[in-house]
């Protein structure tokens, strides 16, 4: 994948985090809007939030590490390691979400 | 770039003197990002594992836990606003037009709309920080 495409996804996920993160915070902290958590859209929003936030954070970390340790071979090691960490956290987070909303 | 060319590593981030304010924002964006990642990964594991094993949903534990969340909120607000500025700069929306280099040299690409965006980010951050502190004091029962 081209570096520009990775960064475009980084910005798109940043916007998604803004929207779904706000939904997560509002529904957890504003009593009058707690009904959001009862809708079927809330678990989906959390799933999108989880995926977006993990891509955004792992790609952000990749950019920092690639800059600190330049070189194509170290870049590949960093990318692969962070990809695996991201996938592990996504699967475990998704499992927790499914258990939480009684879908598992 | 070879590894030797970046031998300063993280210490290079700390060199602020002689650079524009954008360098400071660059460092702040990275440090805030790493801080958010540390919280995020521990939050996923913490909430998930506690619920999966005990069936209890995690709540911020006491004053220290709430204080951590309040500081995190401040960091997230900064990271978000500065991130929006960076996206606008990356796609050229706020980059000034280049001019012929005539002494005394001016950074025309950084001045104008881009510098204004930076001040807007700082202003919005300070305003939201005020509201956030009000919310935080209420949360702490002060």
JSON list of C-alpha atoms in Angstrom, two decimals:
[
{"chain": "A", "resi": 1, "resn": "UNK", "atom": "CA", "xyz": [0.00, 0.00, 0.00]},
{"chain": "A", "resi": 2, "resn": "UNK", "atom": "CA", "xyz": [1.27, 3.47, -0.89]},
{"chain": "A", "resi": 3, "resn": "UNK", "atom": "CA", "xyz": [2.29, 5.75, 2.00]},
{"chain": "A", "resi": 4, "resn": "UNK", "atom": "CA", "xyz": [-0.22, 8.39, 0.84]},
{"chain": "A", "resi": 5, "resn": "UNK", "atom": "CA", "xyz": [-3.05, 5.82, 0.96]},
{"chain": "A", "resi": 6, "resn": "UNK", "atom": "CA", "xyz": [-2.04, 4.77, 4.49]},
{"chain": "A", "resi": 7, "resn": "UNK", "atom": "CA", "xyz": [-2.14, 8.42, 5.57]},
{"chain": "A", "resi": 8, "resn": "UNK", "atom": "CA", "xyz": [-5.48, 9.03, 3.83]},
{"chain": "A", "resi": 9, "resn": "UNK", "atom": "CA", "xyz": [-6.95, 6.11, 5.81]},
{"chain": "A", "resi": 10, "resn": "UNK", "atom": "CA", "xyz": [-5.29, 7.61, 8.92]},
{"chain": "A", "resi": 11, "resn": "UNK", "atom": "CA", "xyz": [-7.23, 10.87, 8.40]},
{"chain": "A", "resi": 12, "resn": "UNK", "atom": "CA", "xyz": [-10.52, 9.11, 7.55]},
{"chain": "A", "resi": 13, "resn": "UNK", "atom": "CA", "xyz": [-10.23, 7.00, 10.71]},
{"chain": "A", "resi": 14, "resn": "UNK", "atom": "CA", "xyz": [-9.45, 10.18, 12.66]},
{"chain": "A", "resi": 15, "resn": "UNK", "atom": "CA", "xyz": [-12.80, 11.60, 11.52]},
{"chain": "A", "resi": 16, "resn": "UNK", "atom": "CA", "xyz": [-14.58, 8.31, 12.36]},
{"chain": "A", "resi": 17, "resn": "UNK", "atom": "CA", "xyz": [-13.03, 8.40, 15.85]},
{"chain": "A", "resi": 18, "resn": "UNK", "atom": "CA", "xyz": [-14.34, 11.94, 16.30]},
{"chain": "A", "resi": 19, "resn": "UNK", "atom": "CA", "xyz": [-17.91, 10.83, 15.53]},
{"chain": "A", "resi": 20, "resn": "UNK", "atom": "CA", "xyz": [-18.03, 7.40, 17.18]},
{"chain": "A", "resi": 21, "resn": "UNK", "atom": "CA", "xyz": [-15.89, 8.52, 20.14]},
{"chain": "A", "resi": 22, "resn": "UNK", "atom": "CA", "xyz": [-18.33, 11.36, 20.78]},
{"chain": "A", "resi": 23, "resn": "UNK", "atom": "CA", "xyz": [-21.23, 8.86, 20.69]},
{"chain": "A", "resi": 24, "resn": "UNK", "atom": "CA", "xyz": [-19.35, 6.63, 23.18]},
{"chain": "A", "resi": 25, "resn": "UNK", "atom": "CA", "xyz": [-18.60, 9.51, 25.58]},
{"chain": "A", "resi": 26, "resn": "UNK", "atom": "CA", "xyz": [-22.04, 11.17, 25.36]},
{"chain": "A", "resi": 27, "resn": "UNK", "atom": "CA", "xyz": [-24.01, 7.97, 25.87]},
{"chain": "A", "resi": 28, "resn": "UNK", "atom": "CA", "xyz": [-21.85, 7.02, 28.87]},
{"chain": "A", "resi": 29, "resn": "UNK", "atom": "CA", "xyz": [-21.85, 10.41, 30.61]},
{"chain": "A", "resi": 30, "resn": "UNK", "atom": "CA", "xyz": [-25.08, 12.27, 29.76]},
{"chain": "A", "resi": 31, "resn": "UNK", "atom": "CA", "xyz": [-28.02, 10.78, 31.64]},
{"chain": "A", "resi": 32, "resn": "UNK", "atom": "CA", "xyz": [-30.57, 12.21, 29.20]},
{"chain": "A", "resi": 33, "resn": "UNK", "atom": "CA", "xyz": [-28.85, 10.46, 26.28]},
{"chain": "A", "resi": 34, "resn": "UNK", "atom": "CA", "xyz": [-28.29, 7.04, 27.86]},
{"chain": "A", "resi": 35, "resn": "UNK", "atom": "CA", "xyz": [-31.04, 5.65, 25.60]},
{"chain": "A", "resi": 36, "resn": "UNK", "atom": "CA", "xyz": [-28.46, 5.61, 22.77]},
{"chain": "A", "resi": 37, "resn": "UNK", "atom": "CA", "xyz": [-26.91, 2.57, 24.44]},
{"chain": "A", "resi": 38, "resn": "UNK", "atom": "CA", "xyz": [-30.19, 0.67, 24.12]},
{"chain": "A", "resi": 39, "resn": "UNK", "atom": "CA", "xyz": [-30.29, 0.98, 20.32]},
{"chain": "A", "resi": 40, "resn": "UNK", "atom": "CA", "xyz": [-28.87, -1.63, 17.96]},
{"chain": "A", "resi": 41, "resn": "UNK", "atom": "CA", "xyz": [-26.66, 1.06, 16.38]},
{"chain": "A", "resi": 42, "resn": "UNK", "atom": "CA", "xyz": [-24.60, 1.57, 19.54]},
{"chain": "A", "resi": 43, "resn": "UNK", "atom": "CA", "xyz": [-22.69, -1.77, 19.40]},
{"chain": "A", "resi": 44, "resn": "UNK", "atom": "CA", "xyz": [-22.04, -1.14, 15.70]},
{"chain": "A", "resi": 45, "resn": "UNK", "atom": "CA", "xyz": [-20.75, 2.34, 16.49]},
{"chain": "A", "resi": 46, "resn": "UNK", "atom": "CA", "xyz": [-18.45, 0.85, 19.15]},
{"chain": "A", "resi": 47, "resn": "UNK", "atom": "CA", "xyz": [-17.19, -1.74, 16.64]},
{"chain": "A", "resi": 48, "resn": "UNK", "atom": "CA", "xyz": [-16.37, 1.02, 14.12]},
{"chain": "A", "resi": 49, "resn": "UNK", "atom": "CA", "xyz": [-14.76, 3.04, 16.94]},
{"chain": "A", "resi": 50, "resn": "UNK", "atom": "CA", "xyz": [-12.59, 0.07, 17.93]},
{"chain": "A", "resi": 51, "resn": "UNK", "atom": "CA", "xyz": [-11.43, -0.61, 14.36]},
{"chain": "A", "resi": 52, "resn": "UNK", "atom": "CA", "xyz": [-10.82, 3.08, 13.57]},
{"chain": "A", "resi": 53, "resn": "UNK", "atom": "CA", "xyz": [-9.00, 3.83, 16.80]},
{"chain": "A", "resi": 54, "resn": "UNK", "atom": "CA", "xyz": [-6.75, 0.77, 16.46]},
{"chain": "A", "resi": 55, "resn": "UNK", "atom": "CA", "xyz": [-5.81, 1.60, 12.85]},
{"chain": "A", "resi": 56, "resn": "UNK", "atom": "CA", "xyz": [-5.22, 5.26, 13.74]},
{"chain": "A", "resi": 57, "resn": "UNK", "atom": "CA", "xyz": [-3.08, 4.45, 16.78]},
{"chain": "A", "resi": 58, "resn": "UNK", "atom": "CA", "xyz": [-1.03, 1.65, 15.17]},
{"chain": "A", "resi": 59, "resn": "UNK", "atom": "CA", "xyz": [-0.39, 3.74, 12.05]},
{"chain": "A", "resi": 60, "resn": "UNK", "atom": "CA", "xyz": [0.55, 6.74, 14.20]},
{"chain": "A", "resi": 61, "resn": "UNK", "atom": "CA", "xyz": [2.97, 4.58, 16.16]},
{"chain": "A", "resi": 62, "resn": "UNK", "atom": "CA", "xyz": [4.36, 3.19, 12.87]},
{"chain": "A", "resi": 63, "resn": "UNK", "atom": "CA", "xyz": [5.04, 6.70, 11.56]},
{"chain": "A", "resi": 64, "resn": "UNK", "atom": "CA", "xyz": [6.92, 7.61, 14.75]},
{"chain": "A", "resi": 65, "resn": "UNK", "atom": "CA", "xyz": [8.95, 4.36, 14.84]},
{"chain": "A", "resi": 66, "resn": "UNK", "atom": "CA", "xyz": [9.77, 4.40, 11.11]},
{"chain": "A", "resi": 67, "resn": "UNK", "atom": "CA", "xyz": [11.10, 7.92, 11.55]},
{"chain": "A", "resi": 68, "resn": "UNK", "atom": "CA", "xyz": [13.17, 6.91, 14.58]},
{"chain": "A", "resi": 69, "resn": "UNK", "atom": "CA", "xyz": [14.50, 3.72, 12.95]},
{"chain": "A", "resi": 70, "resn": "UNK", "atom": "CA", "xyz": [14.81, 4.50, 9.21]},
{"chain": "A", "resi": 71, "resn": "UNK", "atom": "CA", "xyz": [15.48, 1.78, 6.63]},
{"chain": "A", "resi": 72, "resn": "UNK", "atom": "CA", "xyz": [13.32, -0.55, 4.57]},
{"chain": "A", "resi": 73, "resn": "UNK", "atom": "CA", "xyz": [14.02, -3.71, 6.60]},
{"chain": "A", "resi": 74, "resn": "UNK", "atom": "CA", "xyz": [13.28, -2.09, 9.96]},
{"chain": "A", "resi": 75, "resn": "UNK", "atom": "CA", "xyz": [10.19, -0.47, 8.39]},
{"chain": "A", "resi": 76, "resn": "UNK", "atom": "CA", "xyz": [8.85, -3.90, 7.40]},
{"chain": "A", "resi": 77, "resn": "UNK", "atom": "CA", "xyz": [9.51, -5.34, 10.87]},
{"chain": "A", "resi": 78, "resn": "UNK", "atom": "CA", "xyz": [7.80, -2.36, 12.54]},
{"chain": "A", "resi": 79, "resn": "UNK", "atom": "CA", "xyz": [4.78, -2.50, 10.19]},
{"chain": "A", "resi": 80, "resn": "UNK", "atom": "CA", "xyz": [4.32, -6.27, 10.58]},
{"chain": "A", "resi": 81, "resn": "UNK", "atom": "CA", "xyz": [4.68, -6.18, 14.39]},
{"chain": "A", "resi": 82, "resn": "UNK", "atom": "CA", "xyz": [2.19, -3.32, 14.76]},
{"chain": "A", "resi": 83, "resn": "UNK", "atom": "CA", "xyz": [-0.23, -4.98, 12.35]},
{"chain": "A", "resi": 84, "resn": "UNK", "atom": "CA", "xyz": [-0.19, -8.16, 14.48]},
{"chain": "A", "resi": 85, "resn": "UNK", "atom": "CA", "xyz": [-0.65, -6.15, 17.72]},
{"chain": "A", "resi": 86, "resn": "UNK", "atom": "CA", "xyz": [-3.56, -4.25, 16.12]},
{"chain": "A", "resi": 87, "resn": "UNK", "atom": "CA", "xyz": [-5.27, -7.45, 14.92]},
{"chain": "A", "resi": 88, "resn": "UNK", "atom": "CA", "xyz": [-4.86, -9.11, 18.37]},
{"chain": "A", "resi": 89, "resn": "UNK", "atom": "CA", "xyz": [-6.39, -6.08, 20.11]},
{"chain": "A", "resi": 90, "resn": "UNK", "atom": "CA", "xyz": [-9.18, -5.86, 17.53]},
{"chain": "A", "resi": 91, "resn": "UNK", "atom": "CA", "xyz": [-10.14, -9.53, 17.93]},
{"chain": "A", "resi": 92, "resn": "UNK", "atom": "CA", "xyz": [-10.04, -9.34, 21.75]},
{"chain": "A", "resi": 93, "resn": "UNK", "atom": "CA", "xyz": [-11.93, -6.01, 21.76]},
{"chain": "A", "resi": 94, "resn": "UNK", "atom": "CA", "xyz": [-14.55, -7.37, 19.36]},
{"chain": "A", "resi": 95, "resn": "UNK", "atom": "CA", "xyz": [-14.94, -10.48, 21.52]},
{"chain": "A", "resi": 96, "resn": "UNK", "atom": "CA", "xyz": [-15.48, -8.28, 24.61]},
{"chain": "A", "resi": 97, "resn": "UNK", "atom": "CA", "xyz": [-18.08, -6.24, 22.70]},
{"chain": "A", "resi": 98, "resn": "UNK", "atom": "CA", "xyz": [-19.95, -9.37, 21.59]},
{"chain": "A", "resi": 99, "resn": "UNK", "atom": "CA", "xyz": [-19.96, -10.68, 25.18]},
{"chain": "A", "resi": 100, "resn": "UNK", "atom": "CA", "xyz": [-21.02, -7.27, 26.54]},
{"chain": "A", "resi": 101, "resn": "UNK", "atom": "CA", "xyz": [-24.00, -7.00, 24.21]},
{"chain": "A", "resi": 102, "resn": "UNK", "atom": "CA", "xyz": [-24.95, -10.68, 24.66]},
{"chain": "A", "resi": 103, "resn": "UNK", "atom": "CA", "xyz": [-24.27, -11.49, 21.01]},
{"chain": "A", "resi": 104, "resn": "UNK", "atom": "CA", "xyz": [-21.84, -14.28, 21.96]},
{"chain": "B", "resi": 1, "resn": "UNK", "atom": "CA", "xyz": [17.42, 8.18, 4.99]},
{"chain": "B", "resi": 2, "resn": "UNK", "atom": "CA", "xyz": [19.95, 5.95, 6.69]},
{"chain": "B", "resi": 3, "resn": "UNK", "atom": "CA", "xyz": [19.97, 5.24, 10.42]},
{"chain": "B", "resi": 4, "resn": "UNK", "atom": "CA", "xyz": [23.05, 7.48, 10.87]},
{"chain": "B", "resi": 5, "resn": "UNK", "atom": "CA", "xyz": [21.13, 10.47, 9.56]},
{"chain": "B", "resi": 6, "resn": "UNK", "atom": "CA", "xyz": [18.61, 10.21, 12.39]},
{"chain": "B", "resi": 7, "resn": "UNK", "atom": "CA", "xyz": [21.10, 9.48, 15.16]},
{"chain": "B", "resi": 8, "resn": "UNK", "atom": "CA", "xyz": [19.48, 12.11, 17.41]},
{"chain": "B", "resi": 9, "resn": "UNK", "atom": "CA", "xyz": [16.39, 9.91, 17.73]},
{"chain": "B", "resi": 10, "resn": "UNK", "atom": "CA", "xyz": [13.83, 11.06, 20.32]},
{"chain": "B", "resi": 11, "resn": "UNK", "atom": "CA", "xyz": [16.35, 13.61, 21.65]},
{"chain": "B", "resi": 12, "resn": "UNK", "atom": "CA", "xyz": [15.88, 15.45, 18.33]},
{"chain": "B", "resi": 13, "resn": "UNK", "atom": "CA", "xyz": [12.27, 16.10, 19.35]},
{"chain": "B", "resi": 14, "resn": "UNK", "atom": "CA", "xyz": [13.47, 18.15, 22.31]},
{"chain": "B", "resi": 15, "resn": "UNK", "atom": "CA", "xyz": [15.37, 20.63, 20.13]},
{"chain": "B", "resi": 16, "resn": "UNK", "atom": "CA", "xyz": [12.86, 23.47, 20.13]},
{"chain": "B", "resi": 17, "resn": "UNK", "atom": "CA", "xyz": [15.19, 26.45, 20.22]},
{"chain": "B", "resi": 18, "resn": "UNK", "atom": "CA", "xyz": [15.69, 28.08, 16.83]},
{"chain": "B", "resi": 19, "resn": "UNK", "atom": "CA", "xyz": [12.71, 26.28, 15.30]},
{"chain": "B", "resi": 20, "resn": "UNK", "atom": "CA", "xyz": [9.22, 27.66, 14.57]},
{"chain": "B", "resi": 21, "resn": "UNK", "atom": "CA", "xyz": [6.27, 26.99, 16.87]},
{"chain": "B", "resi": 22, "resn": "UNK", "atom": "CA", "xyz": [5.19, 24.21, 14.46]},
{"chain": "B", "resi": 23, "resn": "UNK", "atom": "CA", "xyz": [8.08, 22.09, 15.77]},
{"chain": "B", "resi": 24, "resn": "UNK", "atom": "CA", "xyz": [6.67, 22.38, 19.29]},
{"chain": "B", "resi": 25, "resn": "UNK", "atom": "CA", "xyz": [3.21, 21.38, 18.01]},
{"chain": "B", "resi": 26, "resn": "UNK", "atom": "CA", "xyz": [4.78, 18.42, 16.16]},
{"chain": "B", "resi": 27, "resn": "UNK", "atom": "CA", "xyz": [6.38, 17.16, 19.36]},
{"chain": "B", "resi": 28, "resn": "UNK", "atom": "CA", "xyz": [3.20, 17.79, 21.39]},
{"chain": "B", "resi": 29, "resn": "UNK", "atom": "CA", "xyz": [1.12, 15.89, 18.80]},
{"chain": "B", "resi": 30, "resn": "UNK", "atom": "CA", "xyz": [3.41, 12.85, 19.05]},
{"chain": "B", "resi": 31, "resn": "UNK", "atom": "CA", "xyz": [3.67, 12.82, 22.85]},
{"chain": "B", "resi": 32, "resn": "UNK", "atom": "CA", "xyz": [-0.12, 13.25, 23.20]},
{"chain": "B", "resi": 33, "resn": "UNK", "atom": "CA", "xyz": [-0.67, 10.49, 20.62]},
{"chain": "B", "resi": 34, "resn": "UNK", "atom": "CA", "xyz": [1.56, 8.04, 22.49]},
{"chain": "B", "resi": 35, "resn": "UNK", "atom": "CA", "xyz": [-0.22, 8.93, 25.76]},
{"chain": "B", "resi": 36, "resn": "UNK", "atom": "CA", "xyz": [-3.62, 8.23, 24.19]},
{"chain": "B", "resi": 37, "resn": "UNK", "atom": "CA", "xyz": [-2.37, 4.88, 22.80]},
{"chain": "B", "resi": 38, "resn": "UNK", "atom": "CA", "xyz": [-1.20, 3.79, 26.28]},
{"chain": "B", "resi": 39, "resn": "UNK", "atom": "CA", "xyz": [-4.64, 4.63, 27.72]},
{"chain": "B", "resi": 40, "resn": "UNK", "atom": "CA", "xyz": [-6.51, 3.10, 24.80]},
{"chain": "B", "resi": 41, "resn": "UNK", "atom": "CA", "xyz": [-4.81, -0.31, 24.82]},
{"chain": "B", "resi": 42, "resn": "UNK", "atom": "CA", "xyz": [-5.05, -0.57, 28.62]},
{"chain": "B", "resi": 43, "resn": "UNK", "atom": "CA", "xyz": [-8.73, 0.56, 28.44]},
{"chain": "B", "resi": 44, "resn": "UNK", "atom": "CA", "xyz": [-9.62, -2.19, 25.93]},
{"chain": "B", "resi": 45, "resn": "UNK", "atom": "CA", "xyz": [-7.91, -4.85, 28.06]},
{"chain": "B", "resi": 46, "resn": "UNK", "atom": "CA", "xyz": [-9.05, -3.43, 31.40]},
{"chain": "B", "resi": 47, "resn": "UNK", "atom": "CA", "xyz": [-12.76, -3.03, 30.60]},
{"chain": "B", "resi": 48, "resn": "UNK", "atom": "CA", "xyz": [-12.91, -6.20, 28.50]},
{"chain": "B", "resi": 49, "resn": "UNK", "atom": "CA", "xyz": [-11.11, -8.50, 30.91]},
{"chain": "B", "resi": 50, "resn": "UNK", "atom": "CA", "xyz": [-12.96, -7.24, 33.99]},
{"chain": "B", "resi": 51, "resn": "UNK", "atom": "CA", "xyz": [-16.34, -7.65, 32.27]},
{"chain": "B", "resi": 52, "resn": "UNK", "atom": "CA", "xyz": [-15.50, -11.02, 30.72]},
{"chain": "B", "resi": 53, "resn": "UNK", "atom": "CA", "xyz": [-14.30, -12.46, 34.05]},
{"chain": "B", "resi": 54, "resn": "UNK", "atom": "CA", "xyz": [-16.58, -10.78, 36.62]},
{"chain": "B", "resi": 55, "resn": "UNK", "atom": "CA", "xyz": [-19.54, -9.43, 34.60]},
{"chain": "B", "resi": 56, "resn": "UNK", "atom": "CA", "xyz": [-19.00, -5.95, 36.11]},
{"chain": "B", "resi": 57, "resn": "UNK", "atom": "CA", "xyz": [-18.65, -2.90, 33.86]},
{"chain": "B", "resi": 58, "resn": "UNK", "atom": "CA", "xyz": [-15.55, -0.85, 34.64]},
{"chain": "B", "resi": 59, "resn": "UNK", "atom": "CA", "xyz": [-15.97, 2.55, 36.29]},
{"chain": "B", "resi": 60, "resn": "UNK", "atom": "CA", "xyz": [-13.18, 5.09, 36.84]},
{"chain": "B", "resi": 61, "resn": "UNK", "atom": "CA", "xyz": [-11.79, 4.09, 40.25]},
{"chain": "B", "resi": 62, "resn": "UNK", "atom": "CA", "xyz": [-11.86, 6.97, 42.75]},
{"chain": "B", "resi": 63, "resn": "UNK", "atom": "CA", "xyz": [-10.13, 10.31, 42.60]},
{"chain": "B", "resi": 64, "resn": "UNK", "atom": "CA", "xyz": [-6.93, 9.10, 40.91]},
{"chain": "B", "resi": 65, "resn": "UNK", "atom": "CA", "xyz": [-8.83, 7.26, 38.17]},
{"chain": "B", "resi": 66, "resn": "UNK", "atom": "CA", "xyz": [-11.05, 10.26, 37.50]},
{"chain": "B", "resi": 67, "resn": "UNK", "atom": "CA", "xyz": [-8.02, 12.58, 37.46]},
{"chain": "B", "resi": 68, "resn": "UNK", "atom": "CA", "xyz": [-6.34, 10.34, 34.85]},
{"chain": "B", "resi": 69, "resn": "UNK", "atom": "CA", "xyz": [-9.49, 10.54, 32.70]},
{"chain": "B", "resi": 70, "resn": "UNK", "atom": "CA", "xyz": [-9.63, 14.33, 33.08]},
{"chain": "B", "resi": 71, "resn": "UNK", "atom": "CA", "xyz": [-5.99, 14.72, 31.99]},
{"chain": "B", "resi": 72, "resn": "UNK", "atom": "CA", "xyz": [-6.67, 12.30, 29.13]},
{"chain": "B", "resi": 73, "resn": "UNK", "atom": "CA", "xyz": [-9.61, 14.46, 28.04]},
{"chain": "B", "resi": 74, "resn": "UNK", "atom": "CA", "xyz": [-7.33, 17.51, 27.83]},
{"chain": "B", "resi": 75, "resn": "UNK", "atom": "CA", "xyz": [-4.76, 15.56, 25.79]},
{"chain": "B", "resi": 76, "resn": "UNK", "atom": "CA", "xyz": [-7.44, 14.21, 23.43]},
{"chain": "B", "resi": 77, "resn": "UNK", "atom": "CA", "xyz": [-8.89, 17.70, 22.83]},
{"chain": "B", "resi": 78, "resn": "UNK", "atom": "CA", "xyz": [-5.43, 19.02, 21.91]},
{"chain": "B", "resi": 79, "resn": "UNK", "atom": "CA", "xyz": [-4.62, 16.02, 19.69]},
{"chain": "B", "resi": 80, "resn": "UNK", "atom": "CA", "xyz": [-7.95, 16.39, 17.84]},
{"chain": "B", "resi": 81, "resn": "UNK", "atom": "CA", "xyz": [-7.67, 20.11, 17.11]},
{"chain": "B", "resi": 82, "resn": "UNK", "atom": "CA", "xyz": [-4.03, 19.93, 16.11]},
{"chain": "B", "resi": 83, "resn": "UNK", "atom": "CA", "xyz": [-4.79, 16.85, 13.99]},
{"chain": "B", "resi": 84, "resn": "UNK", "atom": "CA", "xyz": [-7.44, 18.78, 12.04]},
{"chain": "B", "resi": 85, "resn": "UNK", "atom": "CA", "xyz": [-4.88, 21.55, 11.41]},
{"chain": "B", "resi": 86, "resn": "UNK", "atom": "CA", "xyz": [-2.33, 18.99, 10.19]},
{"chain": "B", "resi": 87, "resn": "UNK", "atom": "CA", "xyz": [-4.82, 17.43, 7.75]},
{"chain": "B", "resi": 88, "resn": "UNK", "atom": "CA", "xyz": [-5.69, 20.87, 6.35]},
{"chain": "B", "resi": 89, "resn": "UNK", "atom": "CA", "xyz": [-1.98, 21.66, 5.97]},
{"chain": "B", "resi": 90, "resn": "UNK", "atom": "CA", "xyz": [-1.18, 18.27, 4.40]},
{"chain": "B", "resi": 91, "resn": "UNK", "atom": "CA", "xyz": [-3.77, 18.73, 1.65]},
{"chain": "B", "resi": 92, "resn": "UNK", "atom": "CA", "xyz": [-2.62, 22.31, 1.03]},
{"chain": "B", "resi": 93, "resn": "UNK", "atom": "CA", "xyz": [-5.75, 24.15, 2.21]},
{"chain": "B", "resi": 94, "resn": "UNK", "atom": "CA", "xyz": [-3.87, 26.43, 4.59]},
{"chain": "B", "resi": 95, "resn": "UNK", "atom": "CA", "xyz": [-0.39, 26.50, 3.06]},
{"chain": "B", "resi": 96, "resn": "UNK", "atom": "CA", "xyz": [0.73, 29.97, 1.96]},
{"chain": "B", "resi": 97, "resn": "UNK", "atom": "CA", "xyz": [1.91, 30.63, -1.59]},
{"chain": "B", "resi": 98, "resn": "UNK", "atom": "CA", "xyz": [5.70, 30.39, -2.11]},
{"chain": "B", "resi": 99, "resn": "UNK", "atom": "CA", "xyz": [7.56, 33.62, -2.85]},
{"chain": "B", "resi": 100, "resn": "UNK", "atom": "CA", "xyz": [10.97, 34.43, -4.26]},
{"chain": "B", "resi": 101, "resn": "UNK", "atom": "CA", "xyz": [13.62, 34.08, -1.54]},
{"chain": "B", "resi": 102, "resn": "UNK", "atom": "CA", "xyz": [14.68, 37.65, -0.83]},
{"chain": "B", "resi": 103, "resn": "UNK", "atom": "CA", "xyz": [16.62, 38.69, 2.28]},
{"chain": "B", "resi": 104, "resn": "UNK", "atom": "CA", "xyz": [15.35, 39.01, 5.04]},
{"chain": "B", "resi": 105, "resn": "UNK", "atom": "CA", "xyz": [13.85, 35.57, 4.42]},
{"chain": "B", "resi": 106, "resn": "UNK", "atom": "CA", "xyz": [10.27, 34.86, 5.52]},
{"chain": "B", "resi": 107, "resn": "UNK", "atom": "CA", "xyz": [8.61, 31.44, 5.77]},
{"chain": "B", "resi": 108, "resn": "UNK", "atom": "CA", "xyz": [5.68, 32.33, 3.51]},
{"chain": "B", "resi": 109, "resn": "UNK", "atom": "CA", "xyz": [4.28, 28.79, 3.45]},
{"chain": "B", "resi": 110, "resn": "UNK", "atom": "CA", "xyz": [3.98, 28.84, 7.26]},
{"chain": "B", "resi": 111, "resn": "UNK", "atom": "CA", "xyz": [2.64, 32.39, 7.59]},
{"chain": "B", "resi": 112, "resn": "UNK", "atom": "CA", "xyz": [-0.85, 33.57, 6.70]},
{"chain": "B", "resi": 113, "resn": "UNK", "atom": "CA", "xyz": [-3.60, 30.95, 6.85]},
{"chain": "B", "resi": 114, "resn": "UNK", "atom": "CA", "xyz": [-1.40, 28.26, 8.36]},
{"chain": "B", "resi": 115, "resn": "UNK", "atom": "CA", "xyz": [-0.23, 30.43, 11.25]},
{"chain": "B", "resi": 116, "resn": "UNK", "atom": "CA", "xyz": [-3.83, 31.62, 11.75]},
{"chain": "B", "resi": 117, "resn": "UNK", "atom": "CA", "xyz": [-4.96, 27.98, 11.92]},
{"chain": "B", "resi": 118, "resn": "UNK", "atom": "CA", "xyz": [-2.32, 27.32, 14.56]},
{"chain": "B", "resi": 119, "resn": "UNK", "atom": "CA", "xyz": [-3.53, 30.23, 16.69]},
{"chain": "B", "resi": 120, "resn": "UNK", "atom": "CA", "xyz": [-7.14, 29.05, 16.22]},
{"chain": "B", "resi": 121, "resn": "UNK", "atom": "CA", "xyz": [-6.12, 25.59, 17.43]},
{"chain": "B", "resi": 122, "resn": "UNK", "atom": "CA", "xyz": [-4.49, 27.07, 20.53]},
{"chain": "B", "resi": 123, "resn": "UNK", "atom": "CA", "xyz": [-7.47, 29.39, 21.17]},
{"chain": "B", "resi": 124, "resn": "UNK", "atom": "CA", "xyz": [-10.03, 26.58, 20.76]},
{"chain": "B", "resi": 125, "resn": "UNK", "atom": "CA", "xyz": [-7.90, 24.39, 22.99]},
{"chain": "B", "resi": 126, "resn": "UNK", "atom": "CA", "xyz": [-7.80, 27.02, 25.74]},
{"chain": "B", "resi": 127, "resn": "UNK", "atom": "CA", "xyz": [-11.58, 27.67, 25.52]},
{"chain": "B", "resi": 128, "resn": "UNK", "atom": "CA", "xyz": [-12.39, 23.95, 25.63]},
{"chain": "B", "resi": 129, "resn": "UNK", "atom": "CA", "xyz": [-9.84, 23.48, 28.39]},
{"chain": "B", "resi": 130, "resn": "UNK", "atom": "CA", "xyz": [-11.80, 25.98, 30.48]},
{"chain": "B", "resi": 131, "resn": "UNK", "atom": "CA", "xyz": [-15.08, 24.10, 29.93]},
{"chain": "B", "resi": 132, "resn": "UNK", "atom": "CA", "xyz": [-13.33, 20.79, 30.53]},
{"chain": "B", "resi": 133, "resn": "UNK", "atom": "CA", "xyz": [-11.93, 22.02, 33.86]},
{"chain": "B", "resi": 134, "resn": "UNK", "atom": "CA", "xyz": [-15.46, 23.11, 34.86]},
{"chain": "B", "resi": 135, "resn": "UNK", "atom": "CA", "xyz": [-16.79, 19.63, 34.00]},
{"chain": "B", "resi": 136, "resn": "UNK", "atom": "CA", "xyz": [-13.84, 18.03, 35.79]},
{"chain": "B", "resi": 137, "resn": "UNK", "atom": "CA", "xyz": [-14.38, 20.04, 38.99]},
{"chain": "B", "resi": 138, "resn": "UNK", "atom": "CA", "xyz": [-18.05, 19.06, 38.90]},
{"chain": "B", "resi": 139, "resn": "UNK", "atom": "CA", "xyz": [-17.06, 15.41, 38.38]},
{"chain": "B", "resi": 140, "resn": "UNK", "atom": "CA", "xyz": [-14.71, 15.56, 41.35]},
{"chain": "B", "resi": 141, "resn": "UNK", "atom": "CA", "xyz": [-17.45, 17.14, 43.48]},
{"chain": "B", "resi": 142, "resn": "UNK", "atom": "CA", "xyz": [-15.59, 20.42, 44.02]}
]
